[in-house]
Amino acid sequence: MEGEKFDAVNLHLFLAEGRFFSSRNQVRWQLSRPGNTHTYFSKIEVAVKIQRGSDPAAAIELGTRLMSEALPVLMRDHFPGTE
């Protein structure tokens, strides 16, 4: 509705060299390892809009469900294989 204020719940993770990480620093360490032939990383993020001041639990659950549905598709169709 007009005039209502909203916030967002953001869930994110990183994928680097076929492994999942929760922080940019972990990604930096992974990418700096010697011997990587093809180095890549990606930030995967879900944002769910919520009304300001409301309990974020339902938004977290929705974001987690969306992430769990999207990740297998991304891993299968978008990111390089681990061979």
mmCIF file of the C-alpha atoms, coordinates in Angstrom:
data_MODEL
# 
_entry.id   MODEL 
# 
loop_
_atom_site.group_PDB 
_atom_site.id 
_atom_site.type_symbol 
_atom_site.label_atom_id 
_atom_site.label_alt_id 
_atom_site.label_comp_id 
_atom_site.label_asym_id 
_atom_site.label_entity_id 
_atom_site.label_seq_id 
_atom_site.pdbx_PDB_ins_code 
_atom_site.Cartn_x 
_atom_site.Cartn_y 
_atom_site.Cartn_z 
_atom_site.occupancy 
_atom_site.B_iso_or_equiv 
_atom_site.pdbx_formal_charge 
_atom_site.auth_seq_id 
_atom_site.auth_comp_id 
_atom_site.auth_asym_id 
_atom_site.auth_atom_id 
_atom_site.pdbx_PDB_model_num 
ATOM 1  C CA . MET A 1 1  ? 0.000  0.000   0.000   1.00 0.00 ? 1  MET A CA 1 
ATOM 2  C CA . GLU A 1 2  ? 1.093  3.535   -0.587  1.00 0.00 ? 2  GLU A CA 1 
ATOM 3  C CA . GLY A 1 3  ? 2.968  5.064   2.314   1.00 0.00 ? 3  GLY A CA 1 
ATOM 4  C CA . GLU A 1 4  ? 3.909  1.743   3.913   1.00 0.00 ? 4  GLU A CA 1 
ATOM 5  C CA . LYS A 1 5  ? 7.564  1.165   4.568   1.00 0.00 ? 5  LYS A CA 1 
ATOM 6  C CA . PHE A 1 6  ? 9.246  -2.062  3.641   1.00 0.00 ? 6  PHE A CA 1 
ATOM 7  C CA . ASP A 1 7  ? 12.523 -3.780  4.437   1.00 0.00 ? 7  ASP A CA 1 
ATOM 8  C CA . ALA A 1 8  ? 14.122 -6.799  2.876   1.00 0.00 ? 8  ALA A CA 1 
ATOM 9  C CA . VAL A 1 9  ? 15.542 -10.002 4.241   1.00 0.00 ? 9  VAL A CA 1 
ATOM 10 C CA . ASN A 1 10 ? 18.629 -10.915 2.211   1.00 0.00 ? 10 ASN A CA 1 
ATOM 11 C CA . LEU A 1 11 ? 20.066 -14.406 2.150   1.00 0.00 ? 11 LEU A CA 1 
ATOM 12 C CA . HIS A 1 12 ? 23.294 -15.001 0.279   1.00 0.00 ? 12 HIS A CA 1 
ATOM 13 C CA . LEU A 1 13 ? 26.098 -17.448 -0.205  1.00 0.00 ? 13 LEU A CA 1 
ATOM 14 C CA . PHE A 1 14 ? 29.127 -17.678 -2.446  1.00 0.00 ? 14 PHE A CA 1 
ATOM 15 C CA . LEU A 1 15 ? 30.253 -20.408 -4.797  1.00 0.00 ? 15 LEU A CA 1 
ATOM 16 C CA . ALA A 1 16 ? 33.950 -20.533 -5.671  1.00 0.00 ? 16 ALA A CA 1 
ATOM 17 C CA . GLU A 1 17 ? 35.733 -23.346 -7.440  1.00 0.00 ? 17 GLU A CA 1 
ATOM 18 C CA . GLY A 1 18 ? 32.731 -25.634 -6.894  1.00 0.00 ? 18 GLY A CA 1 
ATOM 19 C CA . ARG A 1 19 ? 32.527 -25.073 -3.126  1.00 0.00 ? 19 ARG A CA 1 
ATOM 20 C CA . PHE A 1 20 ? 30.069 -23.029 -1.070  1.00 0.00 ? 20 PHE A CA 1 
ATOM 21 C CA . PHE A 1 21 ? 31.229 -20.272 1.291   1.00 0.00 ? 21 PHE A CA 1 
ATOM 22 C CA . SER A 1 22 ? 29.481 -17.859 3.619   1.00 0.00 ? 22 SER A CA 1 
ATOM 23 C CA . SER A 1 23 ? 31.911 -14.933 3.505   1.00 0.00 ? 23 SER A CA 1 
ATOM 24 C CA . ARG A 1 24 ? 33.906 -12.957 0.965   1.00 0.00 ? 24 ARG A CA 1 
ATOM 25 C CA . ASN A 1 25 ? 37.078 -13.600 2.923   1.00 0.00 ? 25 ASN A CA 1 
ATOM 26 C CA . GLN A 1 26 ? 36.618 -17.366 2.598   1.00 0.00 ? 26 GLN A CA 1 
ATOM 27 C CA . VAL A 1 27 ? 36.203 -16.871 -1.162  1.00 0.00 ? 27 VAL A CA 1 
ATOM 28 C CA . ARG A 1 28 ? 39.399 -14.807 -1.322  1.00 0.00 ? 28 ARG A CA 1 
ATOM 29 C CA . TRP A 1 29 ? 41.341 -17.592 0.382   1.00 0.00 ? 29 TRP A CA 1 
ATOM 30 C CA . GLN A 1 30 ? 39.895 -20.200 -1.972  1.00 0.00 ? 30 GLN A CA 1 
ATOM 31 C CA . LEU A 1 31 ? 40.706 -18.163 -5.085  1.00 0.00 ? 31 LEU A CA 1 
ATOM 32 C CA . SER A 1 32 ? 44.261 -17.440 -3.942  1.00 0.00 ? 32 SER A CA 1 
ATOM 33 C CA . ARG A 1 33 ? 45.195 -21.125 -3.732  1.00 0.00 ? 33 ARG A CA 1 
ATOM 34 C CA . PRO A 1 34 ? 47.931 -22.094 -6.201  1.00 0.00 ? 34 PRO A CA 1 
ATOM 35 C CA . GLY A 1 35 ? 47.119 -24.540 -8.968  1.00 0.00 ? 35 GLY A CA 1 
ATOM 36 C CA . ASN A 1 36 ? 43.680 -23.291 -9.951  1.00 0.00 ? 36 ASN A CA 1 
ATOM 37 C CA . THR A 1 37 ? 43.366 -23.678 -13.722 1.00 0.00 ? 37 THR A CA 1 
ATOM 38 C CA . HIS A 1 38 ? 40.067 -21.834 -14.080 1.00 0.00 ? 38 HIS A CA 1 
ATOM 39 C CA . THR A 1 39 ? 39.136 -19.560 -11.212 1.00 0.00 ? 39 THR A CA 1 
ATOM 40 C CA . TYR A 1 40 ? 35.553 -18.441 -10.719 1.00 0.00 ? 40 TYR A CA 1 
ATOM 41 C CA . PHE A 1 41 ? 33.191 -17.261 -8.026  1.00 0.00 ? 41 PHE A CA 1 
ATOM 42 C CA . SER A 1 42 ? 29.585 -16.197 -7.806  1.00 0.00 ? 42 SER A CA 1 
ATOM 43 C CA . LYS A 1 43 ? 27.407 -14.552 -5.200  1.00 0.00 ? 43 LYS A CA 1 
ATOM 44 C CA . ILE A 1 44 ? 23.939 -16.094 -5.045  1.00 0.00 ? 44 ILE A CA 1 
ATOM 45 C CA . GLU A 1 45 ? 21.415 -13.887 -3.292  1.00 0.00 ? 45 GLU A CA 1 
ATOM 46 C CA . VAL A 1 46 ? 17.706 -13.982 -2.492  1.00 0.00 ? 46 VAL A CA 1 
ATOM 47 C CA . ALA A 1 47 ? 15.872 -10.886 -1.245  1.00 0.00 ? 47 ALA A CA 1 
ATOM 48 C CA . VAL A 1 48 ? 12.376 -11.086 0.257   1.00 0.00 ? 48 VAL A CA 1 
ATOM 49 C CA . LYS A 1 49 ? 10.437 -7.880  0.906   1.00 0.00 ? 49 LYS A CA 1 
ATOM 50 C CA . ILE A 1 50 ? 8.760  -7.578  4.313   1.00 0.00 ? 50 ILE A CA 1 
ATOM 51 C CA . GLN A 1 51 ? 6.778  -4.856  6.004   1.00 0.00 ? 51 GLN A CA 1 
ATOM 52 C CA . ARG A 1 52 ? 8.981  -2.783  8.290   1.00 0.00 ? 52 ARG A CA 1 
ATOM 53 C CA . GLY A 1 53 ? 8.729  -3.956  11.888  1.00 0.00 ? 53 GLY A CA 1 
ATOM 54 C CA . SER A 1 54 ? 7.270  -7.372  11.085  1.00 0.00 ? 54 SER A CA 1 
ATOM 55 C CA . ASP A 1 55 ? 8.769  -10.702 12.164  1.00 0.00 ? 55 ASP A CA 1 
ATOM 56 C CA . PRO A 1 56 ? 11.275 -11.808 9.501   1.00 0.00 ? 56 PRO A CA 1 
ATOM 57 C CA . ALA A 1 57 ? 10.835 -15.549 10.212  1.00 0.00 ? 57 ALA A CA 1 
ATOM 58 C CA . ALA A 1 58 ? 8.390  -16.151 7.346   1.00 0.00 ? 58 ALA A CA 1 
ATOM 59 C CA . ALA A 1 59 ? 10.603 -14.202 4.926   1.00 0.00 ? 59 ALA A CA 1 
ATOM 60 C CA . ILE A 1 60 ? 13.637 -16.240 5.971   1.00 0.00 ? 60 ILE A CA 1 
ATOM 61 C CA . GLU A 1 61 ? 11.680 -19.449 5.422   1.00 0.00 ? 61 GLU A CA 1 
ATOM 62 C CA . LEU A 1 62 ? 10.507 -18.271 1.984   1.00 0.00 ? 62 LEU A CA 1 
ATOM 63 C CA . GLY A 1 63 ? 14.015 -17.176 0.996   1.00 0.00 ? 63 GLY A CA 1 
ATOM 64 C CA . THR A 1 64 ? 15.481 -20.478 2.164   1.00 0.00 ? 64 THR A CA 1 
ATOM 65 C CA . ARG A 1 65 ? 12.892 -22.425 0.162   1.00 0.00 ? 65 ARG A CA 1 
ATOM 66 C CA . LEU A 1 66 ? 13.587 -20.350 -2.951  1.00 0.00 ? 66 LEU A CA 1 
ATOM 67 C CA . MET A 1 67 ? 17.330 -20.814 -2.545  1.00 0.00 ? 67 MET A CA 1 
ATOM 68 C CA . SER A 1 68 ? 16.934 -24.585 -2.108  1.00 0.00 ? 68 SER A CA 1 
ATOM 69 C CA . GLU A 1 69 ? 14.879 -24.771 -5.319  1.00 0.00 ? 69 GLU A CA 1 
ATOM 70 C CA . ALA A 1 70 ? 17.184 -22.542 -7.361  1.00 0.00 ? 70 ALA A CA 1 
ATOM 71 C CA . LEU A 1 71 ? 20.554 -23.978 -6.318  1.00 0.00 ? 71 LEU A CA 1 
ATOM 72 C CA . PRO A 1 72 ? 20.174 -27.409 -7.953  1.00 0.00 ? 72 PRO A CA 1 
ATOM 73 C CA . VAL A 1 73 ? 19.172 -25.751 -11.245 1.00 0.00 ? 73 VAL A CA 1 
ATOM 74 C CA . LEU A 1 74 ? 22.098 -23.339 -11.081 1.00 0.00 ? 74 LEU A CA 1 
ATOM 75 C CA . MET A 1 75 ? 24.527 -26.131 -10.250 1.00 0.00 ? 75 MET A CA 1 
ATOM 76 C CA . ARG A 1 76 ? 23.230 -28.333 -13.067 1.00 0.00 ? 76 ARG A CA 1 
ATOM 77 C CA . ASP A 1 77 ? 22.739 -25.754 -15.826 1.00 0.00 ? 77 ASP A CA 1 
ATOM 78 C CA . HIS A 1 78 ? 24.952 -22.759 -15.094 1.00 0.00 ? 78 HIS A CA 1 
ATOM 79 C CA . PHE A 1 79 ? 28.083 -23.447 -13.105 1.00 0.00 ? 79 PHE A CA 1 
ATOM 80 C CA . PRO A 1 80 ? 31.048 -25.495 -14.366 1.00 0.00 ? 80 PRO A CA 1 
ATOM 81 C CA . GLY A 1 81 ? 31.304 -29.148 -13.408 1.00 0.00 ? 81 GLY A CA 1 
ATOM 82 C CA . THR A 1 82 ? 33.759 -30.260 -10.746 1.00 0.00 ? 82 THR A CA 1 
ATOM 83 C CA . GLU A 1 83 ? 35.784 -32.640 -12.915 1.00 0.00 ? 83 GLU A CA 1 
# 
